[in-house]
Amino acid sequence: MLKLNVKNETSRLKAVVLGTAKSNGPTPKLEEAYDPKSAEHIKAGTYPVEEDMVKEMEAVAAVLKKYDVQVFRPELIENCNQIFARDIAFVIDDVFVKSNILPDRENELDAIQYVIDKINPEKVIRPPEEVHIEGGDVMLYNDYIFVGTYREDDYSDYIVARTNVQGVAFIEKTFPHKKVKSFNLRKSQTNAQDNALHLDCCFQPVGKDKAILHKEGFLNEDEYEWLLNFFGKENCFIITKEEMYNMNSNIFSISEDVIISEKNFTRLNTWLRANGFTVEEVPYAEIAKQEGLLRCSTMPLIRE
């Protein structure tokens, strides 16, 4: 049995699901794109190829192995994008929550059923149908759960709006011992620089008391200011629009002092090292073309 335990983003990682880029399928048609960044690369003929993405993910697998992390990979589904393991499920404390994801991604959950079978069935839950929520919008910080959402009336018009207000209410009801704080995110179907697909596209805690933030990702400035004050301005690394576009906030913590980051994130990686972090750099720029990065492709099961 797997004894789940995830209370924050940075405690020492012991077990994780890492997505896979194998048998990723052909380049999607433009009308099949789920997000504006993928659409941009489909149009430009620069959409990532399987061979490059497999290499990038194996580099992450090697780092996880180096730190003695138990790594589970999805079973292979022919011609299916199974990179973004964080979308399909997430763990809060010792509870495994299955996401209500886009319907044509349902088989991605089947591909990790062998992992779910190792968990106490009483600790595996699925929200009711009207609840939309994805792991990229759920950020744990000890007593707090930060949730990205989209509260505007045109929610249903946006395929890039993944967590609704019912999703926030579900988290509040299911985890009453936690303080739940939601953030209204900026969405755009057409401009990737104006689209915070998930909360981890514009915010992520690192270490014990630091955070990466992107102001324009938040529709309500007071919610951004709340985070800035919560962590303290001196503890926050503020990323630019271009850095957000390149997914600088979507790194992944192995522990409070070890972080996996993309090798081209020069400014961020310099700041992390200056603040005492060990930065394990990997190539991930091809996967980033699908508007997801390191946090999106990992789903922690156990942290110390």
PDB file of C-alpha atoms in Angstrom:
ATOM      1  CA  MET A   1       0.000   0.000   0.000  1.00  0.00           C
ATOM      2  CA  LEU A   2       1.028   3.578  -0.635  1.00  0.00           C
ATOM      3  CA  LYS A   3       0.599   5.767   2.429  1.00  0.00           C
ATOM      4  CA  LEU A   4      -0.066   9.125   0.824  1.00  0.00           C
ATOM      5  CA  ASN A   5       1.214  12.320   2.415  1.00  0.00           C
ATOM      6  CA  VAL A   6       1.426  15.724   0.719  1.00  0.00           C
ATOM      7  CA  LYS A   7       0.986  18.869   2.811  1.00  0.00           C
ATOM      8  CA  ASN A   8       3.017  21.395   0.808  1.00  0.00           C
ATOM      9  CA  GLU A   9       5.023  21.864  -2.381  1.00  0.00           C
ATOM     10  CA  THR A  10       8.514  21.583  -0.957  1.00  0.00           C
ATOM     11  CA  SER A  11       8.940  18.873   1.715  1.00  0.00           C
ATOM     12  CA  ARG A  12      11.306  16.035   0.792  1.00  0.00           C
ATOM     13  CA  LEU A  13       9.775  14.060  -2.070  1.00  0.00           C
ATOM     14  CA  LYS A  14       9.558  10.276  -1.644  1.00  0.00           C
ATOM     15  CA  ALA A  15       7.141   9.121  -4.390  1.00  0.00           C
ATOM     16  CA  VAL A  16       5.783  10.768  -7.533  1.00  0.00           C
ATOM     17  CA  VAL A  17       3.945  10.064 -10.776  1.00  0.00           C
ATOM     18  CA  LEU A  18       5.938  11.441 -13.705  1.00  0.00           C
ATOM     19  CA  GLY A  19       4.084  11.662 -17.025  1.00  0.00           C
ATOM     20  CA  THR A  20       5.425  10.162 -20.231  1.00  0.00           C
ATOM     21  CA  ALA A  21       5.998  11.559 -23.731  1.00  0.00           C
ATOM     22  CA  LYS A  22       6.222   8.140 -25.385  1.00  0.00           C
ATOM     23  CA  SER A  23       3.651   7.356 -28.087  1.00  0.00           C
ATOM     24  CA  ASN A  24       2.592  10.989 -27.875  1.00  0.00           C
ATOM     25  CA  GLY A  25       0.699  10.933 -31.141  1.00  0.00           C
ATOM     26  CA  PRO A  26       0.887  13.227 -34.176  1.00  0.00           C
ATOM     27  CA  THR A  27       0.920  17.015 -33.994  1.00  0.00           C
ATOM     28  CA  PRO A  28      -2.661  18.023 -33.135  1.00  0.00           C
ATOM     29  CA  LYS A  29      -4.808  19.921 -35.630  1.00  0.00           C
ATOM     30  CA  LEU A  30      -5.240  23.579 -34.788  1.00  0.00           C
ATOM     31  CA  GLU A  31      -8.849  23.080 -33.687  1.00  0.00           C
ATOM     32  CA  GLU A  32      -7.682  20.348 -31.272  1.00  0.00           C
ATOM     33  CA  ALA A  33      -5.366  22.666 -29.314  1.00  0.00           C
ATOM     34  CA  TYR A  34      -6.338  23.050 -25.648  1.00  0.00           C
ATOM     35  CA  ASP A  35      -4.397  26.260 -25.092  1.00  0.00           C
ATOM     36  CA  PRO A  36      -3.082  29.293 -27.042  1.00  0.00           C
ATOM     37  CA  LYS A  37       0.601  28.375 -26.743  1.00  0.00           C
ATOM     38  CA  SER A  38       0.132  24.955 -28.331  1.00  0.00           C
ATOM     39  CA  ALA A  39      -1.957  26.639 -31.059  1.00  0.00           C
ATOM     40  CA  GLU A  40       0.845  29.135 -31.686  1.00  0.00           C
ATOM     41  CA  HIS A  41       3.387  26.341 -32.244  1.00  0.00           C
ATOM     42  CA  ILE A  42       1.004  24.252 -34.373  1.00  0.00           C
ATOM     43  CA  LYS A  43       0.549  27.300 -36.642  1.00  0.00           C
ATOM     44  CA  ALA A  44       4.280  28.036 -36.781  1.00  0.00           C
ATOM     45  CA  GLY A  45       5.263  24.425 -37.495  1.00  0.00           C
ATOM     46  CA  THR A  46       7.345  24.360 -34.282  1.00  0.00           C
ATOM     47  CA  TYR A  47       5.163  22.009 -32.226  1.00  0.00           C
ATOM     48  CA  PRO A  48       7.443  19.661 -30.239  1.00  0.00           C
ATOM     49  CA  VAL A  49       8.282  16.198 -31.540  1.00  0.00           C
ATOM     50  CA  GLU A  50       8.099  13.044 -29.455  1.00  0.00           C
ATOM     51  CA  GLU A  51      11.815  12.204 -29.560  1.00  0.00           C
ATOM     52  CA  ASP A  52      12.792  15.573 -28.049  1.00  0.00           C
ATOM     53  CA  MET A  53      10.119  15.446 -25.356  1.00  0.00           C
ATOM     54  CA  VAL A  54      11.040  11.889 -24.351  1.00  0.00           C
ATOM     55  CA  LYS A  55      14.659  13.037 -23.853  1.00  0.00           C
ATOM     56  CA  GLU A  56      13.496  15.973 -21.713  1.00  0.00           C
ATOM     57  CA  MET A  57      11.341  13.775 -19.487  1.00  0.00           C
ATOM     58  CA  GLU A  58      14.115  11.190 -19.094  1.00  0.00           C
ATOM     59  CA  ALA A  59      16.391  13.980 -17.842  1.00  0.00           C
ATOM     60  CA  VAL A  60      13.838  14.673 -15.088  1.00  0.00           C
ATOM     61  CA  ALA A  61      13.534  10.943 -14.318  1.00  0.00           C
ATOM     62  CA  ALA A  62      17.333  10.815 -13.902  1.00  0.00           C
ATOM     63  CA  VAL A  63      17.306  13.688 -11.391  1.00  0.00           C
ATOM     64  CA  LEU A  64      14.502  12.047  -9.394  1.00  0.00           C
ATOM     65  CA  LYS A  65      16.467   8.784  -9.354  1.00  0.00           C
ATOM     66  CA  LYS A  66      19.559  10.636  -8.130  1.00  0.00           C
ATOM     67  CA  TYR A  67      17.551  11.775  -5.089  1.00  0.00           C
ATOM     68  CA  ASP A  68      16.103   8.303  -4.414  1.00  0.00           C
ATOM     69  CA  VAL A  69      12.549   9.236  -5.313  1.00  0.00           C
ATOM     70  CA  GLN A  70      10.183   6.374  -6.183  1.00  0.00           C
ATOM     71  CA  VAL A  71       8.902   7.179  -9.677  1.00  0.00           C
ATOM     72  CA  PHE A  72       5.705   5.799 -11.215  1.00  0.00           C
ATOM     73  CA  ARG A  73       5.024   6.276 -14.940  1.00  0.00           C
ATOM     74  CA  PRO A  74       1.647   5.942 -16.682  1.00  0.00           C
ATOM     75  CA  GLU A  75       0.947   2.810 -18.685  1.00  0.00           C
ATOM     76  CA  LEU A  76       1.304   3.617 -22.365  1.00  0.00           C
ATOM     77  CA  ILE A  77      -1.742   4.571 -24.387  1.00  0.00           C
ATOM     78  CA  GLU A  78      -1.065   4.599 -28.129  1.00  0.00           C
ATOM     79  CA  ASN A  79      -0.992   8.085 -29.671  1.00  0.00           C
ATOM     80  CA  CYS A  80      -1.979   9.896 -26.473  1.00  0.00           C
ATOM     81  CA  ASN A  81      -0.404  12.894 -24.778  1.00  0.00           C
ATOM     82  CA  GLN A  82       0.259  11.652 -21.239  1.00  0.00           C
ATOM     83  CA  ILE A  83       2.818  14.269 -20.213  1.00  0.00           C
ATOM     84  CA  PHE A  84       0.796  16.344 -17.777  1.00  0.00           C
ATOM     85  CA  ALA A  85       0.182  14.042 -14.815  1.00  0.00           C
ATOM     86  CA  ARG A  86      -0.747  16.979 -12.549  1.00  0.00           C
ATOM     87  CA  ASP A  87      -3.917  17.713 -14.539  1.00  0.00           C
ATOM     88  CA  ILE A  88      -5.563  14.379 -13.939  1.00  0.00           C
ATOM     89  CA  ALA A  89      -5.253  14.005 -10.149  1.00  0.00           C
ATOM     90  CA  PHE A  90      -3.635  15.449  -7.050  1.00  0.00           C
ATOM     91  CA  VAL A  91      -3.011  14.556  -3.407  1.00  0.00           C
ATOM     92  CA  ILE A  92      -4.009  16.669  -0.400  1.00  0.00           C
ATOM     93  CA  ASP A  93      -2.771  15.259   2.937  1.00  0.00           C
ATOM     94  CA  ASP A  94      -3.510  11.518   2.486  1.00  0.00           C
ATOM     95  CA  VAL A  95      -6.399  11.893   0.028  1.00  0.00           C
ATOM     96  CA  PHE A  96      -6.095  11.135  -3.698  1.00  0.00           C
ATOM     97  CA  VAL A  97      -8.442  13.407  -5.664  1.00  0.00           C
ATOM     98  CA  LYS A  98      -9.315  12.465  -9.249  1.00  0.00           C
ATOM     99  CA  SER A  99      -9.831  15.563 -11.372  1.00  0.00           C
ATOM    100  CA  ASN A 100     -12.912  16.135 -13.479  1.00  0.00           C
ATOM    101  CA  ILE A 101     -10.845  16.767 -16.572  1.00  0.00           C
ATOM    102  CA  LEU A 102     -11.699  17.380 -20.208  1.00  0.00           C
ATOM    103  CA  PRO A 103     -13.707  14.259 -21.182  1.00  0.00           C
ATOM    104  CA  ASP A 104     -11.363  13.056 -23.915  1.00  0.00           C
ATOM    105  CA  ARG A 105      -8.528  12.800 -21.366  1.00  0.00           C
ATOM    106  CA  GLU A 106     -10.336  10.296 -19.152  1.00  0.00           C
ATOM    107  CA  ASN A 107      -8.180   7.387 -20.329  1.00  0.00           C
ATOM    108  CA  GLU A 108      -5.123   9.117 -18.826  1.00  0.00           C
ATOM    109  CA  LEU A 109      -6.575   8.253 -15.416  1.00  0.00           C
ATOM    110  CA  ASP A 110      -6.964   4.605 -16.462  1.00  0.00           C
ATOM    111  CA  ALA A 111      -3.249   4.568 -17.277  1.00  0.00           C
ATOM    112  CA  ILE A 112      -2.342   5.190 -13.610  1.00  0.00           C
ATOM    113  CA  GLN A 113      -4.990   2.833 -12.192  1.00  0.00           C
ATOM    114  CA  TYR A 114      -2.219   0.450 -11.127  1.00  0.00           C
ATOM    115  CA  VAL A 115      -0.944   3.243  -8.831  1.00  0.00           C
ATOM    116  CA  ILE A 116      -4.444   4.048  -7.518  1.00  0.00           C
ATOM    117  CA  ASP A 117      -4.855   0.334  -6.703  1.00  0.00           C
ATOM    118  CA  LYS A 118      -2.014   0.687  -4.163  1.00  0.00           C
ATOM    119  CA  ILE A 119      -3.960   3.369  -2.235  1.00  0.00           C
ATOM    120  CA  ASN A 120      -6.584   2.751   0.451  1.00  0.00           C
ATOM    121  CA  PRO A 121      -9.849   2.991  -1.576  1.00  0.00           C
ATOM    122  CA  GLU A 122     -11.441   5.070   1.195  1.00  0.00           C
ATOM    123  CA  LYS A 123      -8.800   7.708   0.477  1.00  0.00           C
ATOM    124  CA  VAL A 124      -9.568   7.954  -3.267  1.00  0.00           C
ATOM    125  CA  ILE A 125     -12.291  10.460  -4.128  1.00  0.00           C
ATOM    126  CA  ARG A 126     -13.837  12.051  -7.178  1.00  0.00           C
ATOM    127  CA  PRO A 127     -15.760  15.328  -7.060  1.00  0.00           C
ATOM    128  CA  PRO A 128     -19.337  15.491  -8.381  1.00  0.00           C
ATOM    129  CA  GLU A 129     -19.749  16.214 -12.077  1.00  0.00           C
ATOM    130  CA  GLU A 130     -20.422  19.959 -11.748  1.00  0.00           C
ATOM    131  CA  VAL A 131     -17.097  20.422  -9.954  1.00  0.00           C
ATOM    132  CA  HIS A 132     -14.249  21.304 -12.348  1.00  0.00           C
ATOM    133  CA  ILE A 133     -10.788  21.204 -10.829  1.00  0.00           C
ATOM    134  CA  GLU A 134      -7.274  20.331 -12.020  1.00  0.00           C
ATOM    135  CA  GLY A 135      -4.086  19.754 -10.040  1.00  0.00           C
ATOM    136  CA  GLY A 136      -2.281  22.718 -11.589  1.00  0.00           C
ATOM    137  CA  ASP A 137      -4.753  24.997  -9.816  1.00  0.00           C
ATOM    138  CA  VAL A 138      -4.253  23.412  -6.376  1.00  0.00           C
ATOM    139  CA  MET A 139      -1.240  24.636  -4.399  1.00  0.00           C
ATOM    140  CA  LEU A 140      -0.577  23.331  -0.885  1.00  0.00           C
ATOM    141  CA  TYR A 141       1.113  25.412   1.788  1.00  0.00           C
ATOM    142  CA  ASN A 142       0.787  23.555   5.104  1.00  0.00           C
ATOM    143  CA  ASP A 143      -2.422  24.919   6.727  1.00  0.00           C
ATOM    144  CA  TYR A 144      -3.378  26.676   3.484  1.00  0.00           C
ATOM    145  CA  ILE A 145      -4.710  25.436   0.179  1.00  0.00           C
ATOM    146  CA  PHE A 146      -4.346  28.040  -2.574  1.00  0.00           C
ATOM    147  CA  VAL A 147      -6.707  27.449  -5.494  1.00  0.00           C
ATOM    148  CA  GLY A 148      -6.650  29.082  -8.925  1.00  0.00           C
ATOM    149  CA  THR A 149     -10.072  29.623 -10.483  1.00  0.00           C
ATOM    150  CA  TYR A 150     -12.003  31.778 -12.940  1.00  0.00           C
ATOM    151  CA  ARG A 151     -15.002  33.522 -11.395  1.00  0.00           C
ATOM    152  CA  GLU A 152     -16.295  35.488 -14.385  1.00  0.00           C
ATOM    153  CA  ASP A 153     -19.707  34.863 -15.949  1.00  0.00           C
ATOM    154  CA  ASP A 154     -18.175  33.653 -19.223  1.00  0.00           C
ATOM    155  CA  TYR A 155     -16.396  30.689 -17.548  1.00  0.00           C
ATOM    156  CA  SER A 156     -18.029  28.162 -19.874  1.00  0.00           C
ATOM    157  CA  ASP A 157     -16.688  30.010 -22.946  1.00  0.00           C
ATOM    158  CA  TYR A 158     -13.078  29.295 -21.984  1.00  0.00           C
ATOM    159  CA  ILE A 159     -11.445  25.908 -22.555  1.00  0.00           C
ATOM    160  CA  VAL A 160      -8.464  27.416 -20.677  1.00  0.00           C
ATOM    161  CA  ALA A 161     -10.614  27.925 -17.543  1.00  0.00           C
ATOM    162  CA  ARG A 162     -10.105  24.625 -15.728  1.00  0.00           C
ATOM    163  CA  THR A 163     -11.291  25.170 -12.135  1.00  0.00           C
ATOM    164  CA  ASN A 164     -14.694  26.669 -11.414  1.00  0.00           C
ATOM    165  CA  VAL A 165     -16.110  28.231  -8.232  1.00  0.00           C
ATOM    166  CA  GLN A 166     -17.754  24.876  -7.459  1.00  0.00           C
ATOM    167  CA  GLY A 167     -14.226  23.438  -7.473  1.00  0.00           C
ATOM    168  CA  VAL A 168     -13.158  25.911  -4.794  1.00  0.00           C
ATOM    169  CA  ALA A 169     -16.284  25.129  -2.730  1.00  0.00           C
ATOM    170  CA  PHE A 170     -15.555  21.390  -3.038  1.00  0.00           C
ATOM    171  CA  ILE A 171     -12.042  21.852  -1.636  1.00  0.00           C
ATOM    172  CA  GLU A 172     -13.415  23.951   1.241  1.00  0.00           C
ATOM    173  CA  LYS A 173     -16.037  21.333   2.085  1.00  0.00           C
ATOM    174  CA  THR A 174     -13.740  18.302   1.725  1.00  0.00           C
ATOM    175  CA  PHE A 175     -10.832  19.768   3.703  1.00  0.00           C
ATOM    176  CA  PRO A 176     -12.547  21.870   6.409  1.00  0.00           C
ATOM    177  CA  HIS A 177      -9.422  21.884   8.601  1.00  0.00           C
ATOM    178  CA  LYS A 178      -7.538  23.872   5.929  1.00  0.00           C
ATOM    179  CA  LYS A 179      -7.649  27.588   5.106  1.00  0.00           C
ATOM    180  CA  VAL A 180      -8.707  27.778   1.453  1.00  0.00           C
ATOM    181  CA  LYS A 181      -7.791  30.928  -0.476  1.00  0.00           C
ATOM    182  CA  SER A 182      -8.837  31.270  -4.114  1.00  0.00           C
ATOM    183  CA  PHE A 183      -7.380  33.452  -6.846  1.00  0.00           C
ATOM    184  CA  ASN A 184      -9.175  34.713  -9.953  1.00  0.00           C
ATOM    185  CA  LEU A 185      -6.825  34.057 -12.893  1.00  0.00           C
ATOM    186  CA  ARG A 186      -6.467  35.883 -16.185  1.00  0.00           C
ATOM    187  CA  LYS A 187      -7.564  33.763 -19.151  1.00  0.00           C
ATOM    188  CA  SER A 188      -7.048  34.131 -22.889  1.00  0.00           C
ATOM    189  CA  GLN A 189      -7.857  31.606 -25.607  1.00  0.00           C
ATOM    190  CA  THR A 190      -5.711  33.461 -28.135  1.00  0.00           C
ATOM    191  CA  ASN A 191      -2.701  35.029 -26.392  1.00  0.00           C
ATOM    192  CA  ALA A 192      -0.435  32.775 -24.327  1.00  0.00           C
ATOM    193  CA  GLN A 193       1.262  35.782 -22.706  1.00  0.00           C
ATOM    194  CA  ASP A 194      -2.113  36.784 -21.231  1.00  0.00           C
ATOM    195  CA  ASN A 195      -3.207  33.320 -20.171  1.00  0.00           C
ATOM    196  CA  ALA A 196      -2.615  31.794 -16.746  1.00  0.00           C
ATOM    197  CA  LEU A 197      -3.805  28.294 -17.604  1.00  0.00           C
ATOM    198  CA  HIS A 198      -3.390  27.169 -13.986  1.00  0.00           C
ATOM    199  CA  LEU A 199      -2.326  28.816 -10.724  1.00  0.00           C
ATOM    200  CA  ASP A 200       1.146  27.275 -11.084  1.00  0.00           C
ATOM    201  CA  CYS A 201       1.601  29.314 -14.280  1.00  0.00           C
ATOM    202  CA  CYS A 202       1.815  32.499 -12.206  1.00  0.00           C
ATOM    203  CA  PHE A 203       2.672  31.410  -8.646  1.00  0.00           C
ATOM    204  CA  GLN A 204       4.601  28.745  -6.752  1.00  0.00           C
ATOM    205  CA  PRO A 205       6.068  28.539  -3.249  1.00  0.00           C
ATOM    206  CA  VAL A 206       9.719  27.477  -2.972  1.00  0.00           C
ATOM    207  CA  GLY A 207      11.756  26.525   0.099  1.00  0.00           C
ATOM    208  CA  LYS A 208      10.217  27.311   3.474  1.00  0.00           C
ATOM    209  CA  ASP A 209       9.081  30.895   2.964  1.00  0.00           C
ATOM    210  CA  LYS A 210       9.729  32.052  -0.606  1.00  0.00           C
ATOM    211  CA  ALA A 211       7.606  32.283  -3.751  1.00  0.00           C
ATOM    212  CA  ILE A 212       7.693  32.934  -7.487  1.00  0.00           C
ATOM    213  CA  LEU A 213       4.956  35.329  -8.638  1.00  0.00           C
ATOM    214  CA  HIS A 214       3.653  36.916 -11.830  1.00  0.00           C
ATOM    215  CA  LYS A 215       1.442  39.931 -11.200  1.00  0.00           C
ATOM    216  CA  GLU A 216      -0.460  39.997 -14.496  1.00  0.00           C
ATOM    217  CA  GLY A 217      -1.601  36.396 -14.058  1.00  0.00           C
ATOM    218  CA  PHE A 218      -4.096  37.581 -11.446  1.00  0.00           C
ATOM    219  CA  LEU A 219      -7.294  39.331 -12.522  1.00  0.00           C
ATOM    220  CA  ASN A 220      -7.699  40.948  -9.088  1.00  0.00           C
ATOM    221  CA  GLU A 221      -4.633  42.930  -8.068  1.00  0.00           C
ATOM    222  CA  ASP A 222      -5.559  42.725  -4.378  1.00  0.00           C
ATOM    223  CA  GLU A 223      -5.227  38.925  -4.555  1.00  0.00           C
ATOM    224  CA  TYR A 224      -1.726  39.249  -5.988  1.00  0.00           C
ATOM    225  CA  GLU A 225      -0.910  41.798  -3.251  1.00  0.00           C
ATOM    226  CA  TRP A 226      -2.220  39.367  -0.629  1.00  0.00           C
ATOM    227  CA  LEU A 227       0.329  36.755  -1.749  1.00  0.00           C
ATOM    228  CA  LEU A 228       3.095  39.336  -1.928  1.00  0.00           C
ATOM    229  CA  ASN A 229       2.374  40.363   1.672  1.00  0.00           C
ATOM    230  CA  PHE A 230       1.872  36.780   2.835  1.00  0.00           C
ATOM    231  CA  PHE A 231       5.372  35.739   1.737  1.00  0.00           C
ATOM    232  CA  GLY A 232       6.964  39.204   2.086  1.00  0.00           C
ATOM    233  CA  LYS A 233       8.188  41.212  -0.888  1.00  0.00           C
ATOM    234  CA  GLU A 234      11.818  40.407  -0.048  1.00  0.00           C
ATOM    235  CA  ASN A 235      11.060  36.667  -0.335  1.00  0.00           C
ATOM    236  CA  CYS A 236       9.352  36.859  -3.728  1.00  0.00           C
ATOM    237  CA  PHE A 237      10.856  36.507  -7.186  1.00  0.00           C
ATOM    238  CA  ILE A 238       8.651  38.464  -9.596  1.00  0.00           C
ATOM    239  CA  ILE A 239       8.678  37.108 -13.139  1.00  0.00           C
ATOM    240  CA  THR A 240       8.046  39.119 -16.298  1.00  0.00           C
ATOM    241  CA  LYS A 241       5.385  38.394 -18.900  1.00  0.00           C
ATOM    242  CA  GLU A 242       7.940  36.659 -21.103  1.00  0.00           C
ATOM    243  CA  GLU A 243       9.214  34.568 -18.175  1.00  0.00           C
ATOM    244  CA  MET A 244       5.635  33.588 -17.366  1.00  0.00           C
ATOM    245  CA  TYR A 245       5.129  32.653 -21.028  1.00  0.00           C
ATOM    246  CA  ASN A 246       8.231  30.437 -20.780  1.00  0.00           C
ATOM    247  CA  MET A 247       6.791  28.879 -17.573  1.00  0.00           C
ATOM    248  CA  ASN A 248       9.366  30.145 -15.031  1.00  0.00           C
ATOM    249  CA  SER A 249       6.980  29.595 -12.115  1.00  0.00           C
ATOM    250  CA  ASN A 250       6.379  25.981 -13.130  1.00  0.00           C
ATOM    251  CA  ILE A 251       9.512  24.462 -11.617  1.00  0.00           C
ATOM    252  CA  PHE A 252       9.412  21.502  -9.218  1.00  0.00           C
ATOM    253  CA  SER A 253      10.761  21.049  -5.683  1.00  0.00           C
ATOM    254  CA  ILE A 254      12.374  17.782  -4.602  1.00  0.00           C
ATOM    255  CA  SER A 255      12.921  19.256  -1.141  1.00  0.00           C
ATOM    256  CA  GLU A 256      13.083  22.579   0.672  1.00  0.00           C
ATOM    257  CA  ASP A 257      16.544  23.181  -0.786  1.00  0.00           C
ATOM    258  CA  VAL A 258      16.611  21.210  -4.070  1.00  0.00           C
ATOM    259  CA  ILE A 259      14.698  22.402  -7.132  1.00  0.00           C
ATOM    260  CA  ILE A 260      14.427  21.049 -10.679  1.00  0.00           C
ATOM    261  CA  SER A 261      14.376  23.980 -13.112  1.00  0.00           C
ATOM    262  CA  GLU A 262      14.648  24.559 -16.861  1.00  0.00           C
ATOM    263  CA  LYS A 263      18.232  25.277 -17.905  1.00  0.00           C
ATOM    264  CA  ASN A 264      17.315  28.459 -19.797  1.00  0.00           C
ATOM    265  CA  PHE A 265      15.739  30.147 -16.744  1.00  0.00           C
ATOM    266  CA  THR A 266      18.953  32.105 -16.172  1.00  0.00           C
ATOM    267  CA  ARG A 267      17.587  34.927 -14.030  1.00  0.00           C
ATOM    268  CA  LEU A 268      15.455  32.651 -11.862  1.00  0.00           C
ATOM    269  CA  ASN A 269      18.140  29.987 -11.402  1.00  0.00           C
ATOM    270  CA  THR A 270      20.662  32.675 -10.404  1.00  0.00           C
ATOM    271  CA  TRP A 271      18.212  34.001  -7.782  1.00  0.00           C
ATOM    272  CA  LEU A 272      17.505  30.503  -6.470  1.00  0.00           C
ATOM    273  CA  ARG A 273      21.206  29.728  -6.064  1.00  0.00           C
ATOM    274  CA  ALA A 274      21.803  33.113  -4.413  1.00  0.00           C
ATOM    275  CA  ASN A 275      19.139  32.118  -1.891  1.00  0.00           C
ATOM    276  CA  GLY A 276      20.864  28.836  -1.057  1.00  0.00           C
ATOM    277  CA  PHE A 277      18.958  26.409  -3.272  1.00  0.00           C
ATOM    278  CA  THR A 278      20.570  23.559  -5.198  1.00  0.00           C
ATOM    279  CA  VAL A 279      19.245  23.884  -8.761  1.00  0.00           C
ATOM    280  CA  GLU A 280      19.130  20.760 -10.904  1.00  0.00           C
ATOM    281  CA  GLU A 281      18.877  22.125 -14.449  1.00  0.00           C
ATOM    282  CA  VAL A 282      17.158  20.112 -17.170  1.00  0.00           C
ATOM    283  CA  PRO A 283      16.153  20.869 -20.783  1.00  0.00           C
ATOM    284  CA  TYR A 284      12.363  21.311 -20.926  1.00  0.00           C
ATOM    285  CA  ALA A 285      11.839  24.010 -23.549  1.00  0.00           C
ATOM    286  CA  GLU A 286      10.087  21.685 -25.998  1.00  0.00           C
ATOM    287  CA  ILE A 287       7.514  20.524 -23.465  1.00  0.00           C
ATOM    288  CA  ALA A 288       7.013  24.178 -22.458  1.00  0.00           C
ATOM    289  CA  LYS A 289       5.543  24.779 -25.930  1.00  0.00           C
ATOM    290  CA  GLN A 290       2.382  23.039 -24.686  1.00  0.00           C
ATOM    291  CA  GLU A 291       1.911  25.610 -21.893  1.00  0.00           C
ATOM    292  CA  GLY A 292       3.086  23.263 -19.154  1.00  0.00           C
ATOM    293  CA  LEU A 293       6.396  22.511 -17.490  1.00  0.00           C
ATOM    294  CA  LEU A 294       7.930  20.617 -14.568  1.00  0.00           C
ATOM    295  CA  ARG A 295       5.170  20.967 -11.979  1.00  0.00           C
ATOM    296  CA  CYS A 296       2.545  20.095 -14.591  1.00  0.00           C
ATOM    297  CA  SER A 297       4.213  16.818 -15.502  1.00  0.00           C
ATOM    298  CA  THR A 298       4.725  15.583 -11.917  1.00  0.00           C
ATOM    299  CA  MET A 299       2.138  14.486  -9.366  1.00  0.00           C
ATOM    300  CA  PRO A 300       3.582  13.939  -5.866  1.00  0.00           C
ATOM    301  CA  LEU A 301       2.184  11.054  -3.840  1.00  0.00           C
ATOM    302  CA  ILE A 302       4.394  11.128  -0.769  1.00  0.00           C
ATOM    303  CA  ARG A 303       6.448  13.904   0.794  1.00  0.00           C
ATOM    304  CA  GLU A 304       8.097  13.574   4.211  1.00  0.00           C
TER     305      GLU A 304
END
